[in-house]
Every structure is written in structure tokens, then in C-alpha cells.
mmCIF file of C-alpha atoms in Angstrom:
data_model
loop_
_atom_site.group_PDB
_atom_site.id
_atom_site.type_symbol
_atom_site.label_atom_id
_atom_site.label_comp_id
_atom_site.label_asym_id
_atom_site.label_seq_id
_atom_site.Cartn_x
_atom_site.Cartn_y
_atom_site.Cartn_z
ATOM 1 C CA GLU I 32 0.000 0.000 0.000
ATOM 2 C CA PRO I 33 1.364 3.458 -0.908
ATOM 3 C CA GLU I 34 2.561 5.485 2.043
ATOM 4 C CA VAL I 35 3.920 8.886 2.975
ATOM 5 C CA THR I 36 7.580 8.750 3.958
ATOM 6 C CA GLN I 37 9.372 11.279 6.142
ATOM 7 C CA THR I 38 13.040 11.844 6.863
ATOM 8 C CA PRO I 39 14.755 12.062 9.216
ATOM 9 C CA SER I 40 12.845 10.211 11.909
ATOM 10 C CA HIS I 41 14.608 12.249 14.599
ATOM 11 C CA GLN I 42 16.392 15.585 14.242
ATOM 12 C CA VAL I 43 18.354 17.233 17.028
ATOM 13 C CA THR I 44 19.345 20.858 16.427
ATOM 14 C CA GLN I 45 20.807 23.726 18.391
ATOM 15 C CA MET I 46 18.515 26.670 19.042
ATOM 16 C CA GLY I 47 18.866 29.300 16.338
ATOM 17 C CA GLN I 48 19.796 26.850 13.614
ATOM 18 C CA GLU I 49 17.765 26.074 10.532
ATOM 19 C CA VAL I 50 16.206 22.668 9.900
ATOM 20 C CA ILE I 51 14.644 21.103 6.843
ATOM 21 C CA LEU I 52 12.171 18.284 7.261
ATOM 22 C CA ARG I 53 11.552 16.136 4.222
ATOM 23 C CA CYS I 54 8.523 14.248 3.007
ATOM 24 C CA VAL I 55 7.668 12.115 0.006
ATOM 25 C CA PRO I 56 3.878 12.162 -0.406
ATOM 26 C CA ILE I 57 1.891 9.346 -1.988
ATOM 27 C CA SER I 58 2.701 9.523 -5.684
ATOM 28 C CA ASN I 59 -0.727 10.273 -7.167
ATOM 29 C CA HIS I 60 -1.728 12.745 -4.440
ATOM 30 C CA LEU I 61 -1.927 16.444 -5.240
ATOM 31 C CA TYR I 62 -2.563 17.992 -1.828
ATOM 32 C CA PHE I 63 0.162 18.132 0.778
ATOM 33 C CA TYR I 64 0.115 19.145 4.422
ATOM 34 C CA TRP I 65 2.278 19.705 7.455
ATOM 35 C CA TYR I 66 1.085 19.273 11.030
ATOM 36 C CA ARG I 67 2.730 19.648 14.389
ATOM 37 C CA GLN I 68 2.099 17.772 17.629
ATOM 38 C CA ILE I 69 3.766 19.012 20.781
ATOM 39 C CA LEU I 70 4.186 16.240 23.339
ATOM 40 C CA GLY I 71 0.902 15.557 25.109
ATOM 41 C CA GLN I 72 -1.051 17.990 22.957
ATOM 42 C CA LYS I 73 -3.299 17.733 19.938
ATOM 43 C CA VAL I 74 -2.306 17.546 16.301
ATOM 44 C CA GLU I 75 -2.206 21.094 14.894
ATOM 45 C CA PHE I 76 -2.500 22.125 11.260
ATOM 46 C CA LEU I 77 0.388 24.191 9.932
ATOM 47 C CA VAL I 78 0.007 24.517 6.182
ATOM 48 C CA SER I 79 -1.537 23.002 3.084
ATOM 49 C CA PHE I 80 -0.003 23.080 -0.391
ATOM 50 C CA TYR I 81 -1.613 22.562 -3.766
ATOM 51 C CA ASN I 82 -0.637 23.374 -7.333
ATOM 52 C CA ASN I 83 2.789 24.570 -6.223
ATOM 53 C CA GLU I 84 1.536 27.142 -3.781
ATOM 54 C CA ILE I 85 0.287 27.449 -0.237
ATOM 55 C CA SER I 86 -3.496 27.040 -0.128
ATOM 56 C CA GLU I 87 -4.053 27.544 3.602
ATOM 57 C CA LYS I 88 -1.880 28.242 6.611
ATOM 58 C CA SER I 89 -2.494 28.558 10.320
ATOM 59 C CA GLU I 90 -1.425 31.263 12.750
ATOM 60 C CA ILE I 91 1.447 29.019 13.786
ATOM 61 C CA PHE I 92 2.899 29.135 10.277
ATOM 62 C CA ASP I 93 4.633 32.506 10.502
ATOM 63 C CA ASP I 94 7.681 33.889 8.693
ATOM 64 C CA GLN I 95 9.888 31.384 10.488
ATOM 65 C CA PHE I 96 8.375 28.590 8.383
ATOM 66 C CA SER I 97 8.406 27.880 4.674
ATOM 67 C CA VAL I 98 7.448 24.979 2.439
ATOM 68 C CA GLU I 99 8.702 23.911 -0.926
ATOM 69 C CA ARG I 100 8.203 21.213 -3.502
ATOM 70 C CA PRO I 101 11.698 21.216 -5.024
ATOM 71 C CA ASP I 102 10.988 18.387 -7.460
ATOM 72 C CA GLY I 103 8.232 16.017 -8.498
ATOM 73 C CA SER I 104 8.401 13.874 -5.390
ATOM 74 C CA ASN I 105 9.658 15.770 -2.344
ATOM 75 C CA PHE I 106 7.826 18.215 -0.103
ATOM 76 C CA THR I 107 9.854 20.060 2.514
ATOM 77 C CA LEU I 108 9.249 22.149 5.618
ATOM 78 C CA LYS I 109 11.976 24.621 6.541
ATOM 79 C CA ILE I 110 12.148 26.147 9.996
ATOM 80 C CA ARG I 111 14.526 29.077 10.313
ATOM 81 C CA SER I 112 16.106 30.243 13.546
ATOM 82 C CA THR I 113 14.647 27.425 15.614
ATOM 83 C CA LYS I 114 13.361 28.031 19.130
ATOM 84 C CA LEU I 115 12.977 25.677 22.085
ATOM 85 C CA GLU I 116 9.220 25.703 21.613
ATOM 86 C CA ASP I 117 9.587 24.297 18.090
ATOM 87 C CA SER I 118 10.356 20.929 19.676
ATOM 88 C CA ALA I 119 7.561 18.625 18.545
ATOM 89 C CA MET I 120 6.596 15.823 16.209
ATOM 90 C CA TYR I 121 6.092 17.098 12.695
ATOM 91 C CA PHE I 122 3.809 15.091 10.452
ATOM 92 C CA CYS I 123 3.496 15.313 6.706
ATOM 93 C CA ALA I 124 0.250 14.187 5.080
ATOM 94 C CA SER I 125 -1.140 13.961 1.579
ATOM 95 C CA SER I 126 -4.520 13.457 -0.056
ATOM 96 C CA ASP I 127 -5.949 13.127 -3.547
ATOM 97 C CA GLY I 128 -8.512 15.876 -3.009
ATOM 98 C CA ASP I 129 -9.171 18.900 -0.842
ATOM 99 C CA ASN I 130 -11.941 17.236 1.139
ATOM 100 C CA GLN I 131 -10.547 13.717 0.990
ATOM 101 C CA PRO I 132 -8.888 11.583 3.688
ATOM 102 C CA GLN I 133 -5.367 12.596 4.528
ATOM 103 C CA HIS I 134 -2.714 9.948 4.979
ATOM 104 C CA PHE I 135 0.070 10.666 7.433
ATOM 105 C CA GLY I 136 3.734 9.827 7.442
ATOM 106 C CA ASP I 137 5.490 8.417 10.502
ATOM 107 C CA GLY I 138 6.665 11.885 11.517
ATOM 108 C CA THR I 139 9.918 13.599 12.383
ATOM 109 C CA ARG I 140 10.678 14.175 16.024
ATOM 110 C CA LEU I 141 12.384 17.570 16.239
ATOM 111 C CA SER I 142 14.344 18.307 19.391
ATOM 112 C CA ILE I 143 15.737 21.811 19.868
ATOM 113 C CA LEU I 144 18.509 22.122 22.440
ATOM 114 C CA GLN K 14 -13.417 29.705 16.705
ATOM 115 C CA LYS K 15 -13.586 26.358 14.960
ATOM 116 C CA GLU K 16 -13.115 23.641 17.572
ATOM 117 C CA VAL K 17 -13.433 19.897 17.834
ATOM 118 C CA GLU K 18 -14.234 18.587 21.280
ATOM 119 C CA GLN K 19 -13.650 15.113 22.660
ATOM 120 C CA ASN K 20 -13.703 13.604 26.129
ATOM 121 C CA SER K 21 -10.063 12.858 26.940
ATOM 122 C CA GLY K 22 -10.911 9.627 28.796
ATOM 123 C CA PRO K 23 -9.587 7.136 29.440
ATOM 124 C CA LEU K 24 -12.525 5.064 28.324
ATOM 125 C CA SER K 25 -12.101 1.586 29.739
ATOM 126 C CA VAL K 26 -13.968 -1.381 28.274
ATOM 127 C CA PRO K 27 -13.500 -5.128 28.623
ATOM 128 C CA GLU K 28 -12.443 -7.227 25.678
ATOM 129 C CA GLY K 29 -15.391 -8.067 23.441
ATOM 130 C CA ALA K 30 -17.458 -5.060 24.479
ATOM 131 C CA ILE K 31 -18.595 -2.123 22.353
ATOM 132 C CA ALA K 32 -16.600 1.072 22.747
ATOM 133 C CA SER K 33 -18.405 4.327 21.977
ATOM 134 C CA LEU K 34 -16.370 7.433 21.240
ATOM 135 C CA ASN K 35 -17.961 10.827 20.788
ATOM 136 C CA CYS K 36 -17.032 14.128 19.234
ATOM 137 C CA THR K 37 -18.727 17.487 18.803
ATOM 138 C CA TYR K 38 -17.668 20.327 16.556
ATOM 139 C CA SER K 39 -18.386 23.995 16.704
ATOM 140 C CA ASP K 40 -18.864 25.163 13.124
ATOM 141 C CA ARG K 41 -21.600 24.234 10.658
ATOM 142 C CA VAL K 42 -19.576 24.823 7.485
ATOM 143 C CA SER K 43 -17.855 21.456 7.525
ATOM 144 C CA GLN K 44 -18.008 18.815 4.868
ATOM 145 C CA SER K 45 -16.016 15.813 5.942
ATOM 146 C CA PHE K 46 -15.306 14.021 9.166
ATOM 147 C CA PHE K 47 -12.640 11.522 10.046
ATOM 148 C CA TRP K 48 -11.573 9.212 12.820
ATOM 149 C CA TYR K 49 -7.895 8.493 13.278
ATOM 150 C CA ARG K 50 -6.206 6.094 15.681
ATOM 151 C CA GLN K 51 -2.912 7.098 17.255
ATOM 152 C CA TYR K 52 -0.751 4.731 19.232
ATOM 153 C CA SER K 53 1.656 6.324 21.692
ATOM 154 C CA GLY K 54 4.588 7.854 19.856
ATOM 155 C CA LYS K 55 3.159 7.037 16.442
ATOM 156 C CA SER K 56 1.424 8.961 13.696
ATOM 157 C CA PRO K 57 -2.346 9.233 13.169
ATOM 158 C CA GLU K 58 -3.761 6.303 11.218
ATOM 159 C CA LEU K 59 -6.983 6.791 9.287
ATOM 160 C CA ILE K 60 -9.818 4.514 10.415
ATOM 161 C CA MET K 61 -13.001 5.995 9.001
ATOM 162 C CA SER K 62 -14.275 8.883 6.933
ATOM 163 C CA ILE K 63 -17.891 10.043 6.790
ATOM 164 C CA TYR K 64 -19.434 12.770 4.681
ATOM 165 C CA SER K 65 -23.215 12.558 5.085
ATOM 166 C CA ASN K 66 -25.680 12.115 7.918
ATOM 167 C CA GLY K 67 -26.272 8.588 9.141
ATOM 168 C CA ASP K 68 -24.153 5.555 9.766
ATOM 169 C CA LYS K 69 -21.184 4.158 7.882
ATOM 170 C CA GLU K 70 -19.867 0.701 8.719
ATOM 171 C CA ASP K 71 -16.455 -0.791 7.981
ATOM 172 C CA GLY K 72 -15.717 -4.089 9.670
ATOM 173 C CA ARG K 73 -15.883 -3.653 13.444
ATOM 174 C CA PHE K 74 -16.094 0.128 13.110
ATOM 175 C CA THR K 75 -19.208 2.277 12.631
ATOM 176 C CA ALA K 76 -19.078 6.031 12.250
ATOM 177 C CA GLN K 77 -22.210 8.062 12.888
ATOM 178 C CA LEU K 78 -22.784 11.654 11.807
ATOM 179 C CA ASN K 79 -25.495 14.107 12.801
ATOM 180 C CA LYS K 80 -24.787 17.481 11.227
ATOM 181 C CA ALA K 81 -27.796 19.181 12.823
ATOM 182 C CA SER K 82 -26.428 18.318 16.260
ATOM 183 C CA GLN K 83 -22.819 18.822 15.134
ATOM 184 C CA TYR K 84 -22.007 15.409 16.481
ATOM 185 C CA VAL K 85 -19.946 12.516 15.161
ATOM 186 C CA SER K 86 -19.247 9.224 16.898
ATOM 187 C CA LEU K 87 -17.299 6.029 16.440
ATOM 188 C CA LEU K 88 -18.430 2.623 17.642
ATOM 189 C CA ILE K 89 -15.953 -0.221 17.927
ATOM 190 C CA ARG K 90 -17.581 -3.630 18.216
ATOM 191 C CA ASP K 91 -15.878 -6.655 19.738
ATOM 192 C CA SER K 92 -13.132 -4.463 21.188
ATOM 193 C CA GLN K 93 -9.681 -6.021 21.328
ATOM 194 C CA PRO K 94 -6.684 -5.126 23.521
ATOM 195 C CA SER K 95 -4.933 -4.068 20.312
ATOM 196 C CA ASP K 96 -7.592 -1.356 19.945
ATOM 197 C CA SER K 97 -6.116 0.383 22.988
ATOM 198 C CA ALA K 98 -4.972 3.736 21.626
ATOM 199 C CA THR K 99 -5.988 7.379 21.416
ATOM 200 C CA TYR K 100 -8.789 8.037 18.934
ATOM 201 C CA LEU K 101 -8.717 11.385 17.202
ATOM 202 C CA CYS K 102 -11.766 13.040 15.724
ATOM 203 C CA ALA K 103 -10.942 15.378 12.847
ATOM 204 C CA VAL K 104 -13.193 17.774 10.957
ATOM 205 C CA ASN K 105 -12.526 19.485 7.629
ATOM 206 C CA PHE K 106 -13.690 23.066 8.057
ATOM 207 C CA LEU K 107 -14.200 25.028 4.873
ATOM 208 C CA ASN K 108 -12.275 28.298 4.751
ATOM 209 C CA SER K 109 -12.054 30.925 2.033
ATOM 210 C CA GLY K 110 -11.109 28.500 -0.693
ATOM 211 C CA TYR K 111 -9.812 25.301 0.802
ATOM 212 C CA SER K 112 -10.580 23.242 3.854
ATOM 213 C CA THR K 113 -8.380 22.709 6.866
ATOM 214 C CA LEU K 114 -8.402 19.612 9.054
ATOM 215 C CA THR K 115 -8.899 20.371 12.731
ATOM 216 C CA PHE K 116 -8.260 17.659 15.299
ATOM 217 C CA GLY K 117 -9.713 17.092 18.717
ATOM 218 C CA LYS K 118 -7.431 16.288 21.618
ATOM 219 C CA GLY K 119 -8.389 12.629 21.365
ATOM 220 C CA THR K 120 -9.997 10.032 23.595
ATOM 221 C CA MET K 121 -7.811 7.360 25.117
ATOM 222 C CA LEU K 122 -9.353 3.897 24.883
ATOM 223 C CA LEU K 123 -8.184 1.074 27.125
ATOM 224 C CA VAL K 124 -9.408 -2.437 26.340
ATOM 225 C CA SER K 125 -8.692 -4.900 29.102
ATOM 226 C CA PRO K 126 -8.283 -8.649 28.404
#
């Protein structure tokens, strides 16, 4: 069964550094998403991406964050100047339609020291 | 404020019993509803999607939707210890052009042998 893959599984970074989280969505999906889950809290929407542009973003997704689809398979989340409070699990998801079920990757655990 | 509310639990049921999980949502402009299962430290796994009022059955799972009451539920028949997890209700709220998936905090289900 097709799946969303994310790398790395765990990223440890010093505060103030930049990180790039990578995702390979399901191949025939056109809608891509990033979510964040701080330990013990709910899954929070960050951003959705369709047709090579951001379609929706949340209040969390400020100028510190950016997304990119650098080629036909990868979808990346860049976090600039990381802060301690950016420590969380980051999930990538994809779907074949705006209102359709989203399938999640295994996540990247980001730890900011 | 678009919110999805769930009882955090834990909901404890014996093996073989029916587990009933409930969710309410705050906004009427919503088109699709999902139940995800999340094991500790893992990513959300899609269980059910439901789009119209009524019941939808898939194996041991039944999702129920009542848009007038802004209520969606999940029934798990013949509960197994392997069903022990946190169950996340998620609602696609329609925004200006695209929808965004909003999650509840989840209900922890414990199935005892």
C-alpha cells in the first residue's frame, strides 16, 4: 500500500539553527500538508499546499516557516532560527482531493537544544 | 473559533465489548469528518471517513454523523486489547477557498483482556 515517507525520523538541532524536514507524499496525491504535535497535545494544522503554492496556513505558520516542492516527489518544511518551543513531532500528510482523507507519514521528532 | 471537542478519557472497556467514542464540533460549514487512531509515539492512522448524515460501517467500526447536532461518533464492536490507543476526531472546516483539518485532543481507549 502506498505510504507517505518522512526523513529524518529524529532531528536534534541547536537553538537558532535552521532545519529542513523532508517528506515524500503518496505519488498520485496532489494535496500536501504539514502538522505539528507538541508532546501531550493535539495535532495542529500548519500549512496546506496545492498546485505549487500554499493554499491555507495557520497562525502558527509565521515567517519562520516555509514549504517547498523542489521536485516532483519531495515536499519540505523549513524552519529558520529554531526556538525551544519548536520541539515537537512534525507530520506530513497527503490526499488526492481537498476534502478527501489525509494519509500521514510516521513523523519527524524535532528536538531543539 | 472552529473547535473539535472530545472527552479525553480514558474510556475503559472489557475485551469483546462495544466502545463508543464521541465528538462534537463547533462550526456548521464542515463537509467531511474523520476518525484516526494514534498509538503512543506514532502517527495518526486513518480509520473511518464520513461525509453525510447517518451511519457508515467498515468491519468492526461504525461512524455516525449528525450534522444538525454537530455530532460525530465512532463505535468499535468486539473491542480487542490491540484497539487500545488514542482516537482522534478530525473535521474538515471550509475556509475561504480550501478546507483545513482540525483535530480534537483525542480520547484514550483502554481495552482490558
